[in-house]
XYZ file of C-alpha atoms in Angstrom:
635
model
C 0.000 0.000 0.000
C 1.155 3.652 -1.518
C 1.081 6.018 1.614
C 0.289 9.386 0.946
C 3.073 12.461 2.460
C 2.992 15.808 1.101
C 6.755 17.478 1.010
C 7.726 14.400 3.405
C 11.882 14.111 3.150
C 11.481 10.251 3.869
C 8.788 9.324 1.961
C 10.648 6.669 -0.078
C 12.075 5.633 2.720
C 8.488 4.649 4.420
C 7.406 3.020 1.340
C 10.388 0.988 0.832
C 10.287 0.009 4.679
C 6.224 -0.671 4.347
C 7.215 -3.144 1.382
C 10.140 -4.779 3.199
C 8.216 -4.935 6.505
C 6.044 -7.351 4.928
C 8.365 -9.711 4.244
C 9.847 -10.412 7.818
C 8.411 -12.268 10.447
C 9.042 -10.819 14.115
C 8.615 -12.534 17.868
C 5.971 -9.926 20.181
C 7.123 -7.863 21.958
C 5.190 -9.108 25.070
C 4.154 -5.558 25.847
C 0.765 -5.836 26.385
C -1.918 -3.401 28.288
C -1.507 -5.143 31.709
C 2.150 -5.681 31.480
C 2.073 -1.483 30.156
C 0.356 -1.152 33.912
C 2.510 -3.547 35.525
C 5.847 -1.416 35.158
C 3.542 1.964 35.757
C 2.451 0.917 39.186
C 6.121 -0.023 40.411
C 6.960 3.629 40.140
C 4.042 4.978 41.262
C 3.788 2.372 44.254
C 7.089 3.354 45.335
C 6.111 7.264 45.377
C 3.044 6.837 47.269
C 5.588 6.091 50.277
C 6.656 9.360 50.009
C 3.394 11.415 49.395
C 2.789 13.838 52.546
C -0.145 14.487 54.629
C -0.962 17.676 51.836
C -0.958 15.412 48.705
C 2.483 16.859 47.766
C 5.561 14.124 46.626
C 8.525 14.639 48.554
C 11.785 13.733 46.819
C 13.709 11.683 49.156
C 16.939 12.859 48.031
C 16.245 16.728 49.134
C 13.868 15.860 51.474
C 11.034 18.607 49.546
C 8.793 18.112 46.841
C 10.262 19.415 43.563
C 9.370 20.552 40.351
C 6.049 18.817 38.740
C 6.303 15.820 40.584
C 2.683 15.695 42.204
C 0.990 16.374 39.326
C 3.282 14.003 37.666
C 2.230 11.296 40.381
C -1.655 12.413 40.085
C -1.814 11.717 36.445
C -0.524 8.506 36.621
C -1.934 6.976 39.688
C -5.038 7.956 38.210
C -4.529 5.976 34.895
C -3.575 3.150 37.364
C -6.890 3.807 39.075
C -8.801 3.731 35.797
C -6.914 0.185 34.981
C -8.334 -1.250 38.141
C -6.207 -0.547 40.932
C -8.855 1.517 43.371
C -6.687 1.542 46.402
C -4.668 4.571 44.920
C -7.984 6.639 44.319
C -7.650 8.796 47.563
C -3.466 9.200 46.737
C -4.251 10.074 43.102
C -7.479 12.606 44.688
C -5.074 13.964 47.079
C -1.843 14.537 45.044
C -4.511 16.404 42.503
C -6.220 18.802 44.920
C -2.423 19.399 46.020
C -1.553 20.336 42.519
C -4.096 22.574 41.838
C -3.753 24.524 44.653
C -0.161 25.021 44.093
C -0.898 26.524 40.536
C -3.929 28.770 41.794
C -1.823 30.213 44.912
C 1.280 30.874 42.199
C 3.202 28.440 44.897
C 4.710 25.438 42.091
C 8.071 24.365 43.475
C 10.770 25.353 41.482
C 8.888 27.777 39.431
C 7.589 25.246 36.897
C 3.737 26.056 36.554
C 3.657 25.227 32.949
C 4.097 21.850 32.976
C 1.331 21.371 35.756
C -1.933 21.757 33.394
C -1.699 19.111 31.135
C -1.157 16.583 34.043
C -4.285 18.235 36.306
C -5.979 17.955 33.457
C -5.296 14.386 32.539
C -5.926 13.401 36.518
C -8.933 15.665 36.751
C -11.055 14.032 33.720
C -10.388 10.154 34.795
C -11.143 11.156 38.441
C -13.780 13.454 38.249
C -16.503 10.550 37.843
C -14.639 8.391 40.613
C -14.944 11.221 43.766
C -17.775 12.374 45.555
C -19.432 15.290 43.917
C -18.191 18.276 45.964
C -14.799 17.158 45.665
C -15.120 17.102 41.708
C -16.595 20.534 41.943
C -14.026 21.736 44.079
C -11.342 20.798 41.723
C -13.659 22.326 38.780
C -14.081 25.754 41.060
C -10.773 25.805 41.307
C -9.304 25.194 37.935
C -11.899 27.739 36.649
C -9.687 30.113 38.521
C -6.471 30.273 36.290
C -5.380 32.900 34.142
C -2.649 30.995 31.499
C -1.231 34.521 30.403
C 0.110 35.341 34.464
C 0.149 31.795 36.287
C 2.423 30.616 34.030
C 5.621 31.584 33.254
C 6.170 30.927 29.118
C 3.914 33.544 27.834
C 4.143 36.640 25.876
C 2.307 38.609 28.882
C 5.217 37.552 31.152
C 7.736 37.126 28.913
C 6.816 39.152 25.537
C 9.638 37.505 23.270
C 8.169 35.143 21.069
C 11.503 34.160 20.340
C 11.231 32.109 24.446
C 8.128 30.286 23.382
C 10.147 27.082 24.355
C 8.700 23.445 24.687
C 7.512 25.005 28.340
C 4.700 27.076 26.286
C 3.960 23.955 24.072
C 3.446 21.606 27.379
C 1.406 24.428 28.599
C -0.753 24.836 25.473
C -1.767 21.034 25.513
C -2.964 21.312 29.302
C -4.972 24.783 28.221
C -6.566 23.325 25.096
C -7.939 20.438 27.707
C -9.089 22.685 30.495
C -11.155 24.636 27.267
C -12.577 20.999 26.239
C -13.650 20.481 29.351
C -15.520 23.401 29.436
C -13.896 25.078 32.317
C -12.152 27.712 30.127
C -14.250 30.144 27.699
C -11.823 30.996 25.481
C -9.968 28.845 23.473
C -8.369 30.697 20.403
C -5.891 32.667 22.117
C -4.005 30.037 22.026
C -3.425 30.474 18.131
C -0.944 32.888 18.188
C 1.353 30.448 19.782
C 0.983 27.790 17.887
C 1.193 30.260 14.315
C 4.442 32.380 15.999
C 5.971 29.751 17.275
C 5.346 25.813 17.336
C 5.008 25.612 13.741
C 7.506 27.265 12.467
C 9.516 24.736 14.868
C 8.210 21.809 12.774
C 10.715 20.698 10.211
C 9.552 19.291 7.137
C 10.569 15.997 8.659
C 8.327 16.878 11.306
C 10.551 17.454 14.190
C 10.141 20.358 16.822
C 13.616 22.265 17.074
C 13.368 23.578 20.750
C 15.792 26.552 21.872
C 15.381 30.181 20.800
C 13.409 30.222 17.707
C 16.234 32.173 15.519
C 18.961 29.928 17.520
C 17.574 26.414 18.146
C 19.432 23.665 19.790
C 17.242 21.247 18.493
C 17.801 18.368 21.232
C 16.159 15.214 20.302
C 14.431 14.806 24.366
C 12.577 18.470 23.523
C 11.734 17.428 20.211
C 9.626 14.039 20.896
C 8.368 15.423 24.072
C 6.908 18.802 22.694
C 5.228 16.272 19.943
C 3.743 14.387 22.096
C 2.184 17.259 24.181
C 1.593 18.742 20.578
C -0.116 15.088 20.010
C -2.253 15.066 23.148
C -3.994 18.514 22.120
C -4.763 16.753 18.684
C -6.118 13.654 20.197
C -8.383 15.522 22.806
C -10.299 17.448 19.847
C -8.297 20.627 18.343
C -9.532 21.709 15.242
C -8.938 25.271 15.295
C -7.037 26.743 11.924
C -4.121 25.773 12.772
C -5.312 21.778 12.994
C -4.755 20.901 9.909
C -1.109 21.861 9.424
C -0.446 20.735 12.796
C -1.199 17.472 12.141
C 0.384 16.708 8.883
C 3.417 18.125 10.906
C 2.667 15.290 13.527
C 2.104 12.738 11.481
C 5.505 13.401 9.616
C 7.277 13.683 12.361
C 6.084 10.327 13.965
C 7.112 8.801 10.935
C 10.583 9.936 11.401
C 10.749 9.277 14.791
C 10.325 5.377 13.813
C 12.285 5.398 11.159
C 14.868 6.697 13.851
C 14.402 4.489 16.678
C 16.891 2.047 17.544
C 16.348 -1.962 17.712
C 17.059 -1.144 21.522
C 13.839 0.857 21.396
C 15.822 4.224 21.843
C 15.566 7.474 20.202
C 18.882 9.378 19.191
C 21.363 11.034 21.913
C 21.973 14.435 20.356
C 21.602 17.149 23.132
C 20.766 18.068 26.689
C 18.225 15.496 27.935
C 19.267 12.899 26.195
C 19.224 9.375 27.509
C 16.629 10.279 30.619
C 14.128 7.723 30.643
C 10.979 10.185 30.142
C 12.938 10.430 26.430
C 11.071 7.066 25.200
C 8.452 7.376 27.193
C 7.121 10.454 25.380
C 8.250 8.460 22.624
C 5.994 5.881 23.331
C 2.925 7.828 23.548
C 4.028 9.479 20.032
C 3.902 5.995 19.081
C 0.591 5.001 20.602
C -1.242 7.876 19.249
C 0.361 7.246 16.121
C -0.241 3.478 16.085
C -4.404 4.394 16.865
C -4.283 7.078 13.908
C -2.664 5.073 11.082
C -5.424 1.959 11.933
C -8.596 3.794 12.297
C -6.743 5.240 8.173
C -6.440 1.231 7.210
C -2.554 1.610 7.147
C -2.350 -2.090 8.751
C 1.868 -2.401 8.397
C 2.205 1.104 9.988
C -0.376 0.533 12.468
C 1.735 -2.427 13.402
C 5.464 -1.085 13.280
C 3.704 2.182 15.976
C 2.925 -0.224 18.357
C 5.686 -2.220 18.343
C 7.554 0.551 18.757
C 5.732 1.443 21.378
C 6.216 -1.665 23.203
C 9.930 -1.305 22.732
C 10.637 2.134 24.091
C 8.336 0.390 27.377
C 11.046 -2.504 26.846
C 13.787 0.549 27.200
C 12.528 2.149 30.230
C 12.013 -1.531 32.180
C 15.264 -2.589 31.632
C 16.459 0.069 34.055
C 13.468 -0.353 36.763
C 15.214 -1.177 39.991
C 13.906 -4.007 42.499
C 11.981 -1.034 44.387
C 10.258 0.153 41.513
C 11.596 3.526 40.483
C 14.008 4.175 37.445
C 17.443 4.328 37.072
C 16.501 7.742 35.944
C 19.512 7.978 33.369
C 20.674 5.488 31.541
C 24.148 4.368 33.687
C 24.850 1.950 36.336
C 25.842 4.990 39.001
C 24.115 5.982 42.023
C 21.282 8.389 41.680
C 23.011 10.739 44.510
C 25.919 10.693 42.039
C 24.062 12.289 39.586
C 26.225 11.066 36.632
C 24.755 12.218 33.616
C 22.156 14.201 35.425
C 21.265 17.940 33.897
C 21.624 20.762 36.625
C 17.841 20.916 36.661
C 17.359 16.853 36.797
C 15.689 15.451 39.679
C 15.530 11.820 40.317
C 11.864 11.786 41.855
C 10.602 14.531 38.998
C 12.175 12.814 36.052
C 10.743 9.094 37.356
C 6.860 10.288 37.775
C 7.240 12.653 34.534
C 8.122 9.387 33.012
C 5.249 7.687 34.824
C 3.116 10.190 33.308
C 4.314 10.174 29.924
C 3.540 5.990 29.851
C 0.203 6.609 31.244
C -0.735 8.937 28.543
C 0.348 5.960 26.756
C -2.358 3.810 28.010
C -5.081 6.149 26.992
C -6.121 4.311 23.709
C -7.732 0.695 24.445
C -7.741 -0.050 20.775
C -4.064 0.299 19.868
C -4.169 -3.413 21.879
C -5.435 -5.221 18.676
C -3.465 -3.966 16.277
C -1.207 -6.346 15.532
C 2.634 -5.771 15.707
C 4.942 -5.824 12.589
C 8.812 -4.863 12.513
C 9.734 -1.105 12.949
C 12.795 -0.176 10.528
C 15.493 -1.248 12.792
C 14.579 -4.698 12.156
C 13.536 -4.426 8.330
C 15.718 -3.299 5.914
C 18.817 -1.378 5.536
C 18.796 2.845 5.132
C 20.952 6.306 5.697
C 18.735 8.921 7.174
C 20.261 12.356 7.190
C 17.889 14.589 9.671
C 16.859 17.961 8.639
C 16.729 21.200 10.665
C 20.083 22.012 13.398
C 19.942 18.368 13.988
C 22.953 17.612 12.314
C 22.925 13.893 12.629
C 23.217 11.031 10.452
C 21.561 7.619 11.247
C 22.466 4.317 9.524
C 20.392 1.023 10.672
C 20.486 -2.326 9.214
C 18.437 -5.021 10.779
C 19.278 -5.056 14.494
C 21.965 -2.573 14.563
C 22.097 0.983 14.424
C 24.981 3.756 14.169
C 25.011 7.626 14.931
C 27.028 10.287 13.453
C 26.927 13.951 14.872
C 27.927 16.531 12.034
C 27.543 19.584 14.393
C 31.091 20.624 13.771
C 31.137 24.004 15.456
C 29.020 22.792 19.063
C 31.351 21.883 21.918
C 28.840 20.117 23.559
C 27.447 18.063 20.935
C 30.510 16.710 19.659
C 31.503 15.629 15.804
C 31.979 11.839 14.715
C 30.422 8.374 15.319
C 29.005 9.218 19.047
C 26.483 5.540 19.519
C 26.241 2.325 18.638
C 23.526 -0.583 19.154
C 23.337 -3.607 18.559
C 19.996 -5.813 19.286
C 20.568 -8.059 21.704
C 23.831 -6.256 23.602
C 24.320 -4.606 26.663
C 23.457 -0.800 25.292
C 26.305 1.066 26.346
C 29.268 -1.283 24.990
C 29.345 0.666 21.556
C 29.248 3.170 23.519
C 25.921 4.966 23.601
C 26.876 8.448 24.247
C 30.286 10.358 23.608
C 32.267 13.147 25.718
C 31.547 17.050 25.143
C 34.338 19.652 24.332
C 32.172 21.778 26.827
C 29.487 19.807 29.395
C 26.682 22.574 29.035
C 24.130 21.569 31.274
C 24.922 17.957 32.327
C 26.391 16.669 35.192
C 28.940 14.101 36.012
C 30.163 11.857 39.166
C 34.084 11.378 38.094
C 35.724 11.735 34.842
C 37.107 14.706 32.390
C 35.502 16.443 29.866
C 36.967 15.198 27.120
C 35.779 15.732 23.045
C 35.913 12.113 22.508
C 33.943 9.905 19.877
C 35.068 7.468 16.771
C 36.578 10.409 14.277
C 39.776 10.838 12.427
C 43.166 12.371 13.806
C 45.830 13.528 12.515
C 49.709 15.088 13.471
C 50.638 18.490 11.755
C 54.350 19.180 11.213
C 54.265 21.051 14.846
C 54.183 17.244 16.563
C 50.962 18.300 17.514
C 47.504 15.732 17.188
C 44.024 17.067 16.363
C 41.010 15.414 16.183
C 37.605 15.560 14.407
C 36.064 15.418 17.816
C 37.541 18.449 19.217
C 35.486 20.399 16.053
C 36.334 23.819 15.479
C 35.475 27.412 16.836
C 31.877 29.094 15.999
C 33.714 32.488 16.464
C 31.179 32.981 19.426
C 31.365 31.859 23.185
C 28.990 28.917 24.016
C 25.812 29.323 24.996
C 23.821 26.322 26.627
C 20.840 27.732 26.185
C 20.859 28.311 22.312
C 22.153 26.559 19.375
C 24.899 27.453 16.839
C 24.518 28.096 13.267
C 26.094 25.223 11.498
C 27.990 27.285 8.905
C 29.368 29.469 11.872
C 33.302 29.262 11.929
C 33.131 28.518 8.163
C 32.356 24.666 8.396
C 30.349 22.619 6.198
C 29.498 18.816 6.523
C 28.121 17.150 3.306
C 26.910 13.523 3.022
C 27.788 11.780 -0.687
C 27.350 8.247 -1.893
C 25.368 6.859 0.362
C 23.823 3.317 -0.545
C 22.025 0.624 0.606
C 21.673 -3.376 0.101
C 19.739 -6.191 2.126
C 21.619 -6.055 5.362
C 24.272 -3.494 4.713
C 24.668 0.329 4.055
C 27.954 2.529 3.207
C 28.265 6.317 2.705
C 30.663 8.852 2.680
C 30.918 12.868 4.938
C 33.115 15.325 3.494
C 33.845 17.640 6.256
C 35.219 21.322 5.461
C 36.419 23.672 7.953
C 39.457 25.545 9.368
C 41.365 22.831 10.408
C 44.622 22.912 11.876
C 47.110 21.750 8.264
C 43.947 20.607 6.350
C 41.953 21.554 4.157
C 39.384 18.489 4.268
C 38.423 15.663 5.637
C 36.835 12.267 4.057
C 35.063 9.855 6.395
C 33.417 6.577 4.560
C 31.699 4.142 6.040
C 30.514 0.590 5.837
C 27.828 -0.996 7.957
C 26.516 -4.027 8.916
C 25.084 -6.226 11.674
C 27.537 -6.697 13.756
C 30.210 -4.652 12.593
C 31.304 -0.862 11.421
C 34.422 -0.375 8.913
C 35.408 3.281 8.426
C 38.825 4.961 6.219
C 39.154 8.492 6.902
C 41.273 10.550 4.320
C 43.148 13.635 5.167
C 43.323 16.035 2.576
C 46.290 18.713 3.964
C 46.599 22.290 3.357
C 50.096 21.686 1.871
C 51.806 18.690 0.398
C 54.430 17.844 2.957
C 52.076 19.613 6.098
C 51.062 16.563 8.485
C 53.531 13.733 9.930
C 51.015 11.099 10.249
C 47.096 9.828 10.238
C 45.068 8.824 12.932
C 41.651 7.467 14.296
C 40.127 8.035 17.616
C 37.858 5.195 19.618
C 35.875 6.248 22.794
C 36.714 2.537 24.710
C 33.765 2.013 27.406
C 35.741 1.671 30.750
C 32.954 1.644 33.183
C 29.040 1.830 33.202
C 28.973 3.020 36.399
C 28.980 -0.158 38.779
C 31.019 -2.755 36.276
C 34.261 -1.764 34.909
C 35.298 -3.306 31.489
C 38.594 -5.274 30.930
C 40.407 -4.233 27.632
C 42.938 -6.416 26.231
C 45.582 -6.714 23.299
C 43.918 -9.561 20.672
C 46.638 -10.546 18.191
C 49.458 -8.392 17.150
C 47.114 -5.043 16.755
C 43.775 -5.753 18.094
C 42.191 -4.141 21.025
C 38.773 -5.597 22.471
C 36.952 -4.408 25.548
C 34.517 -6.812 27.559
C 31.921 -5.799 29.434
C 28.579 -7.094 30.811
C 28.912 -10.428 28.784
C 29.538 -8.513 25.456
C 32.571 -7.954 23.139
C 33.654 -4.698 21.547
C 36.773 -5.578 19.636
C 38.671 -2.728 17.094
C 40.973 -3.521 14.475
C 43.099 -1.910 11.948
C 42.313 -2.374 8.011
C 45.703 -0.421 7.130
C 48.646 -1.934 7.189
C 51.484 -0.749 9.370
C 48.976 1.145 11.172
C 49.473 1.002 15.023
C 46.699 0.748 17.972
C 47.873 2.242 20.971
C 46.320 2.994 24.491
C 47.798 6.472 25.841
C 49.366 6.156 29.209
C 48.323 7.424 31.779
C 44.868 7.080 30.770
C 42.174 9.911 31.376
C 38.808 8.776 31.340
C 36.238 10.881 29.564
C 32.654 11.378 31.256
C 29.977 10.640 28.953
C 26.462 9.427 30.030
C 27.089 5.924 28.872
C 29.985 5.932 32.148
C 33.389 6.598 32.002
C 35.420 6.572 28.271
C 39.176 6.170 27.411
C 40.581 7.267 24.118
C 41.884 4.280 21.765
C 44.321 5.430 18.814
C 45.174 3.984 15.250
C 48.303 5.866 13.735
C 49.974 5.261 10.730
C 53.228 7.975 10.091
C 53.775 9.475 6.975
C 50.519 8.727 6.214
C 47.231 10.851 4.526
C 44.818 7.817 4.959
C 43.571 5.005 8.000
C 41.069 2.652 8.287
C 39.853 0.471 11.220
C 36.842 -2.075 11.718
C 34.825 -2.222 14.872
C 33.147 -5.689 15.457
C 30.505 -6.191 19.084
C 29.351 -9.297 20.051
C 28.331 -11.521 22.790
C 31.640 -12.536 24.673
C 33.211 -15.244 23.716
């Protein structure tokens, strides 16, 4: 079946995967509505312990409640309450009532109204029918009471730059457009201006919501799925005001992207701040529900399918790192959540598990999406090279159960150039690794470690004795900002992709990389993927014809996850391979005379995934080096 995309970037590429879909034959994913439910009540079950006397969720780490937790915890006790479990009716009534209040008396911890609404809401209309009446009229009184333009924070009364109408305003909007639905608001179109000024001019035409300052974004993947999804929600609960139309196309597209995107580990990409928190795929997954519901009810069966699968693999995602207690490992490493490895300045462990909570429970909202039945999503049917529009400056390569991502942002110290994760179906998800190190760590966090620019790119020795890397990018000509993105011309750098191609099970292209690099004039990366395995040869084009001493390639080597710490040996005469967690990552050089070495001493890089060490190939007198990477289970 022909699918039907207007302007769509990938269009070919959902045909071809529709077609190719068809033809391979999957095992369930297991993740049904009860078993959905089932990892949903651990966390909330372990929060009720710490709900107060008020209704409020107190993060046991601070000791006060923070953030949007309670109406985090309201929301999705109160899916758990409409799935059966009636015991939590009173905690789910309580921690709602507590909510409200704390928006109406402008008292939100941490000054986060705007992400209250949506949640209140979402409580409010599955326990409004379940309470006596005066308490449902109470809560209905009350809501009646707020004034979006001043109780919130993200809006052009408070604010008046339409440039700051951030993913904040977005969340915001989706609780708004409910309250109006509900009838407890009169006026619904005011809301219009934001979504014209702002959120749609966001949308690429892949359908992906670049969040920072709207003339600077930083377009981090987290912000992008969870802005759709809120985006989503307001579509699913009725809008059809004049921007509905172009909203959802938008939507659509960019749900489509999304799983052409997601990893065989059921993972979105890592690009910026946010990245690898579980709420990530859990806003993922509700993309993916609402998605799944949409493209059935429109008779697209193998979409339908691929949606919910999906969905049942970001669920897979967030379960692997539910501890014995029932809360998350909140980000995705083995350390201590007091560490706070990996953790943004603004992450907090009790916030960031019931925002995740909620997120799954808006999940559960569609009954139907449980017959559909599942087919593959494109991680596990055939072989592509997805180039992402907008500031997103990444390049994705998946062949069936295995996936590669390349960051292109040459000019961003935090969001480093080069091959910065690897999966592989059925391995531990941080032996590729899964996340690199940062020139500059921006907003994040870390336990122990440097900060150190280090992924899989070329190096390469000007006539100084000096090595440079890829990884280490080059100046924007401004200072960093955190809070805004960087052209990606800035500095006078250009990435282009060329000669990309794909066959069953394999895919190989090529990124010619421009800049003001120390002795070059350009750089050549090509690569060659398949399950199991990654070749790349980087040439080195230099600025003069005797300029540069030798060639070189650069390997982030996984040295801890946080509790387990790898062992990394020599394998033959020039092999390196580092075990971890019952899997293999092994590196080898494909030019001869070309040397792997381990720097002494070693400094370990801080990256989410753990802690990294940097790996070198080097080949003197050289212009030209190329290594293969192989994971497996250990052997």
């Amino acid at each position: 079946m022909r699918v039907e995309l207007k302007e769509y970037g990938w269009k070919d590429e959902i045909q071809r995967f529709i077609e190719e879909a068809e033809k391979v034959s999957i095992q369930p994913s297991g993740w049904d509505r009860e078993k959905k439910a089932g990892l949903l009540e651990g966390i909330v079950r372990y929060y009720a312990k710490h709900q107060q006397e008020d209704g409020g969720i107190v993060d046991p780490f601070s000791g006060a409640e923070r953030y949007y937790s309670t109406p985090s915890y309201a929301a999705a006790a109160a899916a758990l309450v409409a799935e059966g479990r009636e015991d939590l009716l009173s905690s789910a009534a309580a921690a709602l009532t507590h909510s409200i209040e704390l928006v109406v008396g402008r008292a939100v911890p941490d000054h986060h109204p705007d992400f209250y609404p949506v949640m209140i809401m979402a409580a409010y209309r599955l326990l409004k029918d379940r309470v006596a009446g005066a308490q449902a009229e109470s809560w209905r009184a009350m809501l009646a009471r707020i004034d979006p333009e001043e109780d919130y924070i993200f809006t052009m009364s408070r604010m008046k730059n339409i440039n700051r109408m951030i993913n904040w305003n977005a969340i915001m909007l989706s609780g708004e457009y409910l309250r109006f639905a509900e009838g407890i608001s009169e006026d619904g179109a005011w809301l219009e201006r934001y979504l014209q000024e702002s959120h749609l001019l966001r949308l690429t035409l892949l359908g992906l919501y670049q969040d920072g300052p709207l003339d600077l974004p930083n377009s981090p993947f987290a912000y992008d799925i969870v802005t759709r999804m809120h985006l989503s929600l307001m579509i699913q609960a009725g809008y059809n005001g004049p921007s509905a139309a172009e909203l959802r196309e938008k939507l659509r597209r960019g749900a489509l992207s999304s799983l052409l995107m997601l990893s065989p580990l059921g993972e979105i990409p890592p690009r910026g701040r946010s990245a690898q928190h579980q709420w990530n795929e859990a806003a993922a997954a509700c993309v993916f529900t609402l998605a799944a519901g949409e493209a059935w009810r429109s008779g697209e069966r193998v979409l339908a399918g691929a949606f919910r699968r999906a969905a049942g693999l970001c669920f897979e995602a967030i379960h692997a790192w539910q501890t014995e207690e029932g809360c998350l490992q909140i980000v995705r490493n083995h350390y201590p959540p007091s560490a706070r490895h990996g953790f943004e300045v603004y992450t907090n462990h009790t916030c960031y598990n019931l925002w995740t909570a909620a997120a799954l429970a808006f999940a559960l909202q569609d009954a139907e999406v449980e017959e559909i039945p599942e087919t593959p999503i494109p991680a596990e049917a055939g072989s592509r090279v997805l180039e992402v529009d907008g500031w997103f400056q990444t390049v994705i390569s998946s062949v069936p159960g295995s996936q590669v991502a390349v960051q292109t942002s040459l000019n961003d110290p935090y969001n480093i150039p080069g091959i910065v994760r690897v999966q592989e179906h059925g391995l531990p998800r941080a032996i590729g690794p899964s996340a690199s190190g940062h020139s500059d760590q921006g907003f994040t966090e870390y336990a122990e470690g440097e900060v150190l620019p280090l992924s899989y790119s070329p190096m390469w020795q000007t006539s100084d004795g000096v090595w440079h890397s890829l990884s280490e990018g080059v100046p924007s000509g401004k200072e960093f900002d955190r809070d805004a993105g960087i052209d990606p011309a800035a500095g006078g750098v250009s990435v282009q992709l060329e000669e990309a191609a794909v066959q069953e099970g394999h895919t190989s292209w090529m990124l010619r990389w421009r800049g003001p690099f120390p002795g070059v004039k350009e750089i050549v990366t090509r690569y060659s993927h398949q399950r199991g395995s990654i070749e790349a040869v980087y040439s080195i084009i230099p600025q003069e014809e005797e300029g540069l001493l030798a060639a070189g390639a650069l390997f982030p080597v996984l040295v801890s996850d946080g509790s387990e710490r790898s062992e990394t040996v020599r394998t033959g005469e020039q092999g390196l391979c580092t075990v971890i967690r019952g899997a293999a990552a092994a590196i080898a050089p494909l030019t001869e005379g070309a040397a792997l070495e381990l720097p002494e001493p070693a400094r370990e890089a801080a990256s989410r995934s753990g802690l990294l060490r940097e790996a070198r190939l080097v080949k003197p007198g050289a212009l030209e080096i190329g290594w293969r990477l192989t994971l497996s289970p250990q052997a």
